[in-house]
Coordinates of C-alpha atoms and ligand atoms in Angstrom, one line a residue:
X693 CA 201.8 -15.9 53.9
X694 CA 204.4 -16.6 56.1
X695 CA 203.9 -15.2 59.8
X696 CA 206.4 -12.0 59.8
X697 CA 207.2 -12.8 56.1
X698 CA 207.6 -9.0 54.1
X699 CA 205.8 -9.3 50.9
X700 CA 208.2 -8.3 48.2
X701 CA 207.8 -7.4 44.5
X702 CA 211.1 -6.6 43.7
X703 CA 213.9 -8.4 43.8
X704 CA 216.5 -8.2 47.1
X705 CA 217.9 -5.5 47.9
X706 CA 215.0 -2.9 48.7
X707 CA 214.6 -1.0 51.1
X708 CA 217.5 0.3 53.2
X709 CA 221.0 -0.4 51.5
X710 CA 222.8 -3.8 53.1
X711 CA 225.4 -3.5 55.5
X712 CA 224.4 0.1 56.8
X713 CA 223.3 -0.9 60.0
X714 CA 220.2 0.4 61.7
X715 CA 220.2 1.9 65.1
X716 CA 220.1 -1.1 67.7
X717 CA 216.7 -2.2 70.3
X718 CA 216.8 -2.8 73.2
X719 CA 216.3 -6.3 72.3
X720 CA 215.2 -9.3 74.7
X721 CA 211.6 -8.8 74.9
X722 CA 210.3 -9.6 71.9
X723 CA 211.6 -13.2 71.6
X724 CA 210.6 -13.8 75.2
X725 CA 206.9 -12.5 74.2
X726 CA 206.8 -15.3 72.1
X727 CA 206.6 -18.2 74.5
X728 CA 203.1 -18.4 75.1
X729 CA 202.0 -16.5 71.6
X730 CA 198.8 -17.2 69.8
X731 CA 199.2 -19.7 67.4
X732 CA 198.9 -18.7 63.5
X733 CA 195.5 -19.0 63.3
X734 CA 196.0 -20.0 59.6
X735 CA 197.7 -23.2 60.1
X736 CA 195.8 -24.2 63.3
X737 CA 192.4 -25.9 62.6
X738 CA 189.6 -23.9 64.6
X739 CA 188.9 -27.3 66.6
X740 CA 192.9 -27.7 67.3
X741 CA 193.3 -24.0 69.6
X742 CA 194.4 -24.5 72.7
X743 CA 193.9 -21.8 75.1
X744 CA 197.2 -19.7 76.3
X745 CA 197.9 -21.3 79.6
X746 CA 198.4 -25.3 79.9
X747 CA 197.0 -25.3 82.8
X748 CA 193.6 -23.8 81.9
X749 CA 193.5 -26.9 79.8
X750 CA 194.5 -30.9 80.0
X751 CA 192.3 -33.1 78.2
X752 CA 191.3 -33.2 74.3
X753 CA 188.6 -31.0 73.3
X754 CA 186.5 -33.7 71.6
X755 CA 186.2 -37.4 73.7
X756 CA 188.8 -39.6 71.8
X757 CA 188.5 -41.6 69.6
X758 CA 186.9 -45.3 70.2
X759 CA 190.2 -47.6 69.9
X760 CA 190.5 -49.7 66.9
X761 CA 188.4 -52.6 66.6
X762 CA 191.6 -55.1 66.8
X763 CA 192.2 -53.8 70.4
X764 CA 188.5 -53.7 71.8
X765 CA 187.5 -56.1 74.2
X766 CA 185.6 -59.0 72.5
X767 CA 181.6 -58.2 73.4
X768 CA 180.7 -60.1 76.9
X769 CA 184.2 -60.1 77.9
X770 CA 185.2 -58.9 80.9
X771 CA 187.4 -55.7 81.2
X772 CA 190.7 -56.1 83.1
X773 CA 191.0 -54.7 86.7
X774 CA 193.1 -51.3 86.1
X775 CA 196.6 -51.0 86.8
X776 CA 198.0 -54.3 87.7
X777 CA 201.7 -53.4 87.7
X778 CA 202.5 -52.6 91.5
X779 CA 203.3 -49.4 92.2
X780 CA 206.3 -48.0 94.2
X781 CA 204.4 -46.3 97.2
X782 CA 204.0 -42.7 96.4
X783 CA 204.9 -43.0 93.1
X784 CA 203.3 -43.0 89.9
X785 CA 206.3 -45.6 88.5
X786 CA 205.4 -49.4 88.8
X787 CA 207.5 -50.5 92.0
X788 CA 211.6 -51.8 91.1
X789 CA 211.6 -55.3 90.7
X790 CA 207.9 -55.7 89.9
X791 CA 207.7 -58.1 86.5
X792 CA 205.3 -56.7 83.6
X793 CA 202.8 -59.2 82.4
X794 CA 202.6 -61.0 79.6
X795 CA 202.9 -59.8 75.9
X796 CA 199.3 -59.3 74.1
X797 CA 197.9 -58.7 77.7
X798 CA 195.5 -55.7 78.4
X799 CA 197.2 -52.4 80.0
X800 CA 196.3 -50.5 83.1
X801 CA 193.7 -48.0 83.6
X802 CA 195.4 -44.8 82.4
X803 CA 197.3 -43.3 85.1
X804 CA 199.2 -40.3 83.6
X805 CA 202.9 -41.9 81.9
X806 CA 200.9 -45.1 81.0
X807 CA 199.1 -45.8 77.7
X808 CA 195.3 -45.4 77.4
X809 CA 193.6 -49.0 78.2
X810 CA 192.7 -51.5 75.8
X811 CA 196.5 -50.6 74.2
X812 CA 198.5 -53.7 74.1
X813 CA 202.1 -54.6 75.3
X814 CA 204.4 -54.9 72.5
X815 CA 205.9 -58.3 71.4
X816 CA 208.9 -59.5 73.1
X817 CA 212.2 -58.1 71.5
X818 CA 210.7 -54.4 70.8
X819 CA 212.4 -51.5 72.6
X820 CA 210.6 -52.5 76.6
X821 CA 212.5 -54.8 78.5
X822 CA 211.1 -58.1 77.9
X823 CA 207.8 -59.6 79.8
X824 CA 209.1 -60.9 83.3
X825 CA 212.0 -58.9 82.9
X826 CA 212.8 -56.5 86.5
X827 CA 211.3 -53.1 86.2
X828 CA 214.6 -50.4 86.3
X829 CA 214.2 -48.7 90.0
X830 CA 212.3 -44.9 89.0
X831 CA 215.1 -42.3 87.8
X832 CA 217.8 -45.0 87.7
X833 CA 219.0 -44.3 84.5
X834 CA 219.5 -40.9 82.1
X835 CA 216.3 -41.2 80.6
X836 CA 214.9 -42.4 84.2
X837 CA 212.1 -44.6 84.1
X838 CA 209.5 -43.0 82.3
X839 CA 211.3 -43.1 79.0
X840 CA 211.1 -46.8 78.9
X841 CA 207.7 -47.0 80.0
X842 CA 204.9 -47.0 77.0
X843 CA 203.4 -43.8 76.0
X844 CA 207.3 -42.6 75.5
X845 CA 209.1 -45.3 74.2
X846 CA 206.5 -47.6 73.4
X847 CA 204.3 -48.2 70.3
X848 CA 202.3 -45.3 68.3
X849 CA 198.9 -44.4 70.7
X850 CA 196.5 -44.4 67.5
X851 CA 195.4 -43.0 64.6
X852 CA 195.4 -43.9 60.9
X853 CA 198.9 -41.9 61.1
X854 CA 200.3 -44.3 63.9
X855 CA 199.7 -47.3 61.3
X856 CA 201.1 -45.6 58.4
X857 CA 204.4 -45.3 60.7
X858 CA 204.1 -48.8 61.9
X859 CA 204.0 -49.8 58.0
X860 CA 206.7 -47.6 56.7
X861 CA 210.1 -49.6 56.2
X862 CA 212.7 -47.8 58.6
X863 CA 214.6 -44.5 57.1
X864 CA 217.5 -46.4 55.0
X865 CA 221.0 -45.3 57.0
X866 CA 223.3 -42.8 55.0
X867 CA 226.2 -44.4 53.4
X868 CA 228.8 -45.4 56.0
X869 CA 226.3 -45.2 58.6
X870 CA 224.7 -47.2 61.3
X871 CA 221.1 -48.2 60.9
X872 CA 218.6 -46.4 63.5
X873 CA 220.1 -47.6 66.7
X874 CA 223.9 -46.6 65.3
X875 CA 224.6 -46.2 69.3
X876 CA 224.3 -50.2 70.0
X877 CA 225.8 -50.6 66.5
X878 CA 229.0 -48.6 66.9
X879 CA 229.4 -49.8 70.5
X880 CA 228.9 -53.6 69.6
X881 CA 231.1 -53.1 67.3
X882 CA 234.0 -51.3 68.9
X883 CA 234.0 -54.1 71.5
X884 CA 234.2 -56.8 69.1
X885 CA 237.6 -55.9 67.8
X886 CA 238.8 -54.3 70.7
X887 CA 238.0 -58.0 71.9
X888 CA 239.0 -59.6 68.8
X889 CA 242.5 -57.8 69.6
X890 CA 242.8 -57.8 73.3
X891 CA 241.0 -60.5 74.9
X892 CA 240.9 -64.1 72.3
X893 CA 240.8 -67.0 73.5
X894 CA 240.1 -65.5 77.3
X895 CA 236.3 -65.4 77.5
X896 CA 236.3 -64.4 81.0
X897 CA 238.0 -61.3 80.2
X898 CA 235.4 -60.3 77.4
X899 CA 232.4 -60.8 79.6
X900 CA 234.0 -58.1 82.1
X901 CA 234.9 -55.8 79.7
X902 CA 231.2 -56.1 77.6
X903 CA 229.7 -55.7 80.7
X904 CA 232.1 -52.3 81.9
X905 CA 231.9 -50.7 78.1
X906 CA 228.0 -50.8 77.8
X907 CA 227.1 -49.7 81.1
X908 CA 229.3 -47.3 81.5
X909 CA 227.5 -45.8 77.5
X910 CA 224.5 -46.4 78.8
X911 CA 224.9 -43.9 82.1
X912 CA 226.0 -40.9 79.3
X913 CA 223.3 -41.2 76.8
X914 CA 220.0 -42.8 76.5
X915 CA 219.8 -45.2 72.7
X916 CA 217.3 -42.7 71.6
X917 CA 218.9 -39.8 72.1
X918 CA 221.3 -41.3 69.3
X919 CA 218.9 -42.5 67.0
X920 CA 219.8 -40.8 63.4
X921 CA 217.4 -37.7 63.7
X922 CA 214.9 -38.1 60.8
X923 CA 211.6 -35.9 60.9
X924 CA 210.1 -39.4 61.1
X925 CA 211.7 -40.3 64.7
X926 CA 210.3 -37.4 65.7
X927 CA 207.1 -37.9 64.4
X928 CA 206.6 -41.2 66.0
X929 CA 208.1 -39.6 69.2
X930 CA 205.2 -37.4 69.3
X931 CA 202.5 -39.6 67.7
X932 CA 203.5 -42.4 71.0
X933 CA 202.7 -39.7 73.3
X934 CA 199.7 -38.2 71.7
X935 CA 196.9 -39.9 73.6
X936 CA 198.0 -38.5 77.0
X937 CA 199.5 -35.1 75.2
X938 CA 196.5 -33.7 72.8
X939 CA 198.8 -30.8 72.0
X940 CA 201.3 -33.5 70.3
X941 CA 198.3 -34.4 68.3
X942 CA 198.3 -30.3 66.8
X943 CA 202.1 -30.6 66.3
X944 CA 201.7 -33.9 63.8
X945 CA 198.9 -32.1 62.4
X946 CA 200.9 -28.8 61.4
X947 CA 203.8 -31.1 60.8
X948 CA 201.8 -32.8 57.7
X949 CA 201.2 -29.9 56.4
X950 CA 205.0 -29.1 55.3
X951 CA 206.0 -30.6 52.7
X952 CA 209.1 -33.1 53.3
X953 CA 212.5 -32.3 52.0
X954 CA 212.3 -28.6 52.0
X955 CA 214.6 -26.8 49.4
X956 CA 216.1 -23.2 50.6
X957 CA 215.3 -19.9 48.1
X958 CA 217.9 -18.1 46.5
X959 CA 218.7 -15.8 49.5
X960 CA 220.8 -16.7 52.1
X961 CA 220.2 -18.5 55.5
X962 CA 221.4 -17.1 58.1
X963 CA 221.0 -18.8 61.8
X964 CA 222.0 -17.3 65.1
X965 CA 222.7 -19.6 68.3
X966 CA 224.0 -18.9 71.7
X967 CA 222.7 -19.3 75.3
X968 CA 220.0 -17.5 76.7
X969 CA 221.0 -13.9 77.1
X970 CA 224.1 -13.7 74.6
X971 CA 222.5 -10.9 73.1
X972 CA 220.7 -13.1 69.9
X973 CA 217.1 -10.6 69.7
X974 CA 219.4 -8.0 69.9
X975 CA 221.4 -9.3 66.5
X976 CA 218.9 -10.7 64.6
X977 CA 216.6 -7.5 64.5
X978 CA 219.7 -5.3 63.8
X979 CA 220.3 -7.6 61.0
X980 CA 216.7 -8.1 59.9
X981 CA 216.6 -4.8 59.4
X982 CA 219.9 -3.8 58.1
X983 CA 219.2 -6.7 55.0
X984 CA 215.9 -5.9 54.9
X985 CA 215.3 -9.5 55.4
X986 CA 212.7 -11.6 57.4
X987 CA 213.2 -12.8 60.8
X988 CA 212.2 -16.4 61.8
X989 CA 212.4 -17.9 65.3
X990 CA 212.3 -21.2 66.7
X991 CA 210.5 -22.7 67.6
X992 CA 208.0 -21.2 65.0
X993 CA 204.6 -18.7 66.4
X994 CA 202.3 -21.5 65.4
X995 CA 203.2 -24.1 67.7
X996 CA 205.7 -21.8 70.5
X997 CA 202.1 -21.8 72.8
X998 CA 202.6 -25.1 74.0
X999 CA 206.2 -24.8 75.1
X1000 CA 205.1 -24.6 78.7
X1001 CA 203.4 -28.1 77.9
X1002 CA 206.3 -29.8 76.5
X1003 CA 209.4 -28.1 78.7
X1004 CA 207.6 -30.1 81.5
X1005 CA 207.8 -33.9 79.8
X1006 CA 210.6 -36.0 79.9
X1007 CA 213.8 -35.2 77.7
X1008 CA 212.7 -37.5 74.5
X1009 CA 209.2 -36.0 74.6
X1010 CA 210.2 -32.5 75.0
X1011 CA 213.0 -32.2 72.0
X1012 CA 210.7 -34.2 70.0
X1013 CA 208.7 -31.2 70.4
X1014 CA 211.5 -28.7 69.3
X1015 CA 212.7 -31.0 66.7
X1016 CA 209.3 -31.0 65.3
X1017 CA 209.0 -26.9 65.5
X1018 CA 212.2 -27.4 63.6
X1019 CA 211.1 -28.8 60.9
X1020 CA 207.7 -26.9 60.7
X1021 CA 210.2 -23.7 60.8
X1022 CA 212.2 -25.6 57.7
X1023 CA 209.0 -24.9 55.4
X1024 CA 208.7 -21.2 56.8
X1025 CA 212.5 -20.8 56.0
X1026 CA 211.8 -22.3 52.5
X1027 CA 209.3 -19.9 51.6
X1028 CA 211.0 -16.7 53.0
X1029 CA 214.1 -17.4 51.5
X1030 CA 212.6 -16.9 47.7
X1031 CA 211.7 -13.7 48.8
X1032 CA 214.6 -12.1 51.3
X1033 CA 217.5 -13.2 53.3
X1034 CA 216.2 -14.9 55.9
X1035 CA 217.6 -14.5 59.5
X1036 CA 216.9 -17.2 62.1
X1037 CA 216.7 -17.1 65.9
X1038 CA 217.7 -20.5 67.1
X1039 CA 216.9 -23.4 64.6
X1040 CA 218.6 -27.5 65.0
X1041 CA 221.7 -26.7 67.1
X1042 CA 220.0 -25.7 69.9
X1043 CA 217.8 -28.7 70.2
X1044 CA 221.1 -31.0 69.7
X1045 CA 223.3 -28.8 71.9
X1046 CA 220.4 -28.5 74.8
X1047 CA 220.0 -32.2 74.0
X1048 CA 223.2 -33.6 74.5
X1049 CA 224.1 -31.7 77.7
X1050 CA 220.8 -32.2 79.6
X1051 CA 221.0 -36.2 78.7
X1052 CA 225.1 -36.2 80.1
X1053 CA 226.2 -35.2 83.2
X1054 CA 229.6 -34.1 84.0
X1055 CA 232.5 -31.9 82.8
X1056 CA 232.7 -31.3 79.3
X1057 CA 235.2 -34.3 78.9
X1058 CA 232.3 -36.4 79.3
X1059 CA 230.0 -35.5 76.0
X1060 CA 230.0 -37.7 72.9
X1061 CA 233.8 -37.6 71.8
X1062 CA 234.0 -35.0 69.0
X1063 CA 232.6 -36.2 65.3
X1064 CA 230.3 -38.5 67.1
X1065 CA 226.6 -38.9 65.3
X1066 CA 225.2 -36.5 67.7
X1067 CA 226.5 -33.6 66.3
X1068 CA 225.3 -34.2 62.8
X1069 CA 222.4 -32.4 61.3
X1070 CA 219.8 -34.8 60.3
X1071 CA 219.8 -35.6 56.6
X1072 CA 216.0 -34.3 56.0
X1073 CA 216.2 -30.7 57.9
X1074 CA 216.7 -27.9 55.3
X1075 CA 220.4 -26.5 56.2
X1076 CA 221.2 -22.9 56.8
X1077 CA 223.9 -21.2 54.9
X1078 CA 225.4 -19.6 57.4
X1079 CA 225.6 -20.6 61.7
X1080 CA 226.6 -18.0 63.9
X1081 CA 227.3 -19.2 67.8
X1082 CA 226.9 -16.2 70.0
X1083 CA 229.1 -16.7 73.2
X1084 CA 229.6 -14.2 75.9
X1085 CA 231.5 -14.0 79.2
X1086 CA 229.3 -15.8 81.8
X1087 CA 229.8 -12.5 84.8
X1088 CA 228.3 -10.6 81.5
X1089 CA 225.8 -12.7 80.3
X1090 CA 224.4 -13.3 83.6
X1091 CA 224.7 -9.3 84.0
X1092 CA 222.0 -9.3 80.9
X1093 CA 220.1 -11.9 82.1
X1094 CA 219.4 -9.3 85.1
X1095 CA 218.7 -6.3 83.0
X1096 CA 216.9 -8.3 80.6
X1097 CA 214.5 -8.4 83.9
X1098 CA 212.0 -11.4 82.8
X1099 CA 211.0 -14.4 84.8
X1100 CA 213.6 -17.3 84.2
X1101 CA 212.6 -20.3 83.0
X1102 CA 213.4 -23.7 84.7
X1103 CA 216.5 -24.5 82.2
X1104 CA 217.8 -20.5 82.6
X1105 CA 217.8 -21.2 86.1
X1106 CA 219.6 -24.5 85.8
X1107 CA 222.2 -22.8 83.2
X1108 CA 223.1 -20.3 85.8
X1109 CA 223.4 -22.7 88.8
X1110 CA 225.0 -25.3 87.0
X1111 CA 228.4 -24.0 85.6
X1112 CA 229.0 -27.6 84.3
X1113 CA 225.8 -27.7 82.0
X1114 CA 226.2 -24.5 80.7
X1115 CA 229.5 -25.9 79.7
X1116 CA 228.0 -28.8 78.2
X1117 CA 225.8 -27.0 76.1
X1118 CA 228.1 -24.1 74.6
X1119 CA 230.4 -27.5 74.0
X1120 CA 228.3 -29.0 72.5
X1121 CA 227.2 -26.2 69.9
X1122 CA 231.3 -25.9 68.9
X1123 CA 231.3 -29.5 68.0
X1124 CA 228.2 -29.3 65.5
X1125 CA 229.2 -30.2 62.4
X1126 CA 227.4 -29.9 58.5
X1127 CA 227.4 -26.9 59.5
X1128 CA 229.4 -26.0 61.7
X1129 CA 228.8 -22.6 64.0
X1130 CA 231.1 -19.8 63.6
X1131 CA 232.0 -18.4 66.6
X1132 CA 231.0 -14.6 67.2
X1133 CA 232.4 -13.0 70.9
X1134 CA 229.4 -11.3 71.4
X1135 CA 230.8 -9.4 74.7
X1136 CA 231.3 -6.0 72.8
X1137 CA 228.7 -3.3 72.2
X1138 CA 225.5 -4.3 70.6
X1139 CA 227.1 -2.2 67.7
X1140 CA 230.4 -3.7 67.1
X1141 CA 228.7 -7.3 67.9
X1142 CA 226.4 -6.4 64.8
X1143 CA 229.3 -5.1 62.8
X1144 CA 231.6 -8.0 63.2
X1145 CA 228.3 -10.6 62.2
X1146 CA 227.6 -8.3 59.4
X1147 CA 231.1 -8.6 58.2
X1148 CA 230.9 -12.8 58.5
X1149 CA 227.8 -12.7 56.8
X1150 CA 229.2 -10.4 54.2
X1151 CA 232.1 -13.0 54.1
X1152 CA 230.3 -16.1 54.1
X1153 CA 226.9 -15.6 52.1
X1154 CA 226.5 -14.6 48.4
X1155 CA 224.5 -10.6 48.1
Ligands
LIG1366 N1 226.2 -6.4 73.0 C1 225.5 -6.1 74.0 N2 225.9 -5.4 75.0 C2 225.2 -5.1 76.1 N3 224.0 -5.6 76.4 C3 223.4 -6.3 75.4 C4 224.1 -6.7 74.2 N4 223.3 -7.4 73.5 C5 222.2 -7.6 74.1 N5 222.2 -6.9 75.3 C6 221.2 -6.9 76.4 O1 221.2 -8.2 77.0 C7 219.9 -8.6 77.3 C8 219.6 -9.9 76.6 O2 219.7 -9.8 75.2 P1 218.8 -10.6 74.2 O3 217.4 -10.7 74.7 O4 219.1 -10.0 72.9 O5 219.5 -12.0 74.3 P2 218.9 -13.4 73.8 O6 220.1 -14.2 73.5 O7 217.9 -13.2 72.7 O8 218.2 -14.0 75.1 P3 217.1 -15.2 75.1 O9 217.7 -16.4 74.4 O10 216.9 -15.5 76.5 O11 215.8 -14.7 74.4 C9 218.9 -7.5 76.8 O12 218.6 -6.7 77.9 C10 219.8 -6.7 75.8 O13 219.4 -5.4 75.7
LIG1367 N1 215.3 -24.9 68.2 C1 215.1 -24.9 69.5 C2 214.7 -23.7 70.2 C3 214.6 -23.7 71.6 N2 214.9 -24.9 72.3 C4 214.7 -24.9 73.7 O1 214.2 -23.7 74.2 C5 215.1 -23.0 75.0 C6 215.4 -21.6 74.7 O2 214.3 -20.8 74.4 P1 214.3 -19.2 74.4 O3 213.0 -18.8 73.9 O4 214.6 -18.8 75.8 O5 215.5 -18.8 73.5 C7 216.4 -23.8 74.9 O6 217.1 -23.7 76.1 C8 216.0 -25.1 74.5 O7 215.7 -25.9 75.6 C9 215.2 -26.0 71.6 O8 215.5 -27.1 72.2 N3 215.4 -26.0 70.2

């Protein structure tokens, strides 16, 4: 059964009557306890636990796997002397400028960001800059360095899973969308008529403007980043990372246990959003327990122990993570909701929303322009019926962060210091679309706060 799930025999309502709200928690703790739960024990394998703390643990439990004959050294040949790339002095990047050897060619010794050895380059014309091409100087760009070396961007580490994503045909774009890389797509695109308009016949004047236009993209937001989300870019995300990250290896496994294209019950959805102290435990248990329903966080019990893992890996990795609890938290939501309404702390918005402002920089003017692809749900991710966005007065929020009393996390620290990101991100959630958030002023009293979402929900979501 699903973890916090209520086992019901009757049909909805039972229990206390709906809309005769409960008397309010204190609220904060509870969702905090989670990072760092146990995992569901259920939908963990016994050989998959990982103990609470990363730190107590950093390497797989069993060896790995022998690589796959293809990529072992022929016998009597001789292995290659480890990591060849030079490296910036210090630094565990290969050194700006240096040129990466030939495609087919045997990798370094593993040194943390790089792929296990034996793993071959990719071919020319793959996402990595091309052999011989200048290495980008370390943190240069949005994604800084590590994102375009292998193990993040590169091919799939291993498995028979990695091949049967390698095989796969790419996801086929939606009607009137861009294929995978819609970002180089709509870009190309909007230069060629801009040029076709502005600049024929003066080739000179193309070549500046080309130049101008795709750098100045590039700087906002890295290509992945707008890859149509699919649970399959996120599966590949994770599976490229997986020899280095043995807890990305548990994800993919809990992942194939959810069936795709989960359908929602017939009770009502309903997600709650907001920055980190806007008041969302508080809600959600109120109106848990004033529907009687079931309460659902994100991401879900059964993978929220690695958090600490993942919050420290570069952007892609790290919402790949999310993304993935997502979707594992899709098939929870899809069981629940035959049951009970279902009430959701957090769910896709906040990865997009954290997403989007941690990978631009700048005033709000500076995101996606509104009804860009970023703010689209992915096609495959069961929706919610209902999307409340929970925003309070920053002097008052950050007066709750400091009753709330916990520890802050790296990103709650960077939310307070950094007025323009926490901009960026509550921005970001308004221009979600499919479904859009409903915007709750979640300043009041915990009690009028639950009566006004009560009366949206009431509004907005068949009883
Ligand atoms: N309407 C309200 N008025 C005053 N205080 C509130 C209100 N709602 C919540 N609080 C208090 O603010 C603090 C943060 O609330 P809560 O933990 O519910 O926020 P949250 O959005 O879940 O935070 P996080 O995302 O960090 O888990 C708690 O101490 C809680 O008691
Ligand atoms: N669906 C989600 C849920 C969470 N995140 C990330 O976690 C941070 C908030 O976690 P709390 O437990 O403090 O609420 C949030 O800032 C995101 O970075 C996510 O990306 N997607």
């Amino acid at each position: 059964m699903i973890a916090g799930a209520h086992p019901r025999t009757e049909p909805f309502p039972a229990g206390p009557s709906p809309f005769i709200p409960v008397p309010l928690t204190q609220g904060g703790e509870g969702r905090r306890a989670f990072r760092g739960a146990a995992p569901c024990s259920g939908l963990v394998p016994e050989d998959r636990r990982f103990p609470r703390r990363p730190g107590e643990f950093r390497f797989p439990l069993a060896p790995p796997p022998p690589p796959p004959a293809f990529l072992r050294p022929a016998p009597g040949s001789r292995l290659p002397v480890p990591c060849p790339l030079p490296r910036a002095p210090g630094s565990r990047f290969p050194a700006p400028g240096s040129r990466l050897p030939a495609p087919g060619s045997l990798l370094p010794a593993p040194c943390s960001r790089l792929p296990a050895p034996c793993s071959r380059l990719p071919a020319p014309g793959s996402l990595l800059p091309a052999p011989g091409s200048l290495l980008p100087a370390p943190g240069s760009g949005p994604g800084d360095a590590a994102a375009l070396l292998p193990g993040v961007t590169g091919p799939p580490a291993r498995g028979p899973r990695s091949a049967a994503l390698r095989q796969r045909p790419p996801p086929a774009p939606a009607p009137g969308q861009h294929r995978g890389r819609g970002a180089d797509v709509r870009l190309f695109s909007a230069v060629r008529r801009a040029g076709a308009k502005g600049t024929r016949g003066n080739p000179d004047v193309r070549k500046k403007f080309l130049t101008v236009r795709v750098a100045k993209h590039w700087r906002r937001l890295p290509r992945e980043v707008m890859d149509v989300p699919s649970l399959e870019t996120f599966q590949v995300r994770l599976d490229r990372c997986a020899g280095r990250i043995p807890e990305a290896e548990a994800v993919l496994d809990l992942l194939e246990k959810c069936p795709e294209h989960q359908k929602k019950g017939g009770f009502p959805v309903i997600v709650f959003e907001g920055l980190d102290a806007t008041g969302k435990t508080t809600v959600t248990q109120a109106v848990k327990d004033t529907l009687n329903g079931v309460l659902l966080r994100s991401p879900p019990a059964c993978i929220s122990q690695w958090r600490t893992v993942f919050d420290d890996e570069p952007t892609l990795v790290k919402r790949a993570f999310y993304a993935a609890g997502n979707y594992i938290l899709a098939s929870e939501i899809a069981k629940a909701s035959t049951q009970a309404p279902v009430i959701v702390d957090r769910y896709w918005h906040s990865t997009a929303a954290y997403t989007i402002a941690t990978e631009t920089s700048g005033e709000v003017q500076d995101l996606p322009p509104v009804q860009d692809e970023v703010y689209q749900w992915p096609e495959d991710l069961l929706k919610p019926d209902l999307v409340l966005l929970l925003t309070v007065d920053p002097d008052e929020r950050v007066r709750r962060l400091q009753h709330r009393g916990l520890q802050k996390t790296k990103e709650e620290a960077e939310l307070e210091a950094n007025n323009l990101f926490r901009q960026r991100v509550e921005e970001s959630y308004r221009r979600m679309v499919n479904p859009a958030c409903q915007e709750v002023d979640a300043s009041p009293s915990k009690e009028e706060v639950l009566k006004t979402v009560l009366q949206l929900i009431k509004k907005h979501c068949a009883f």
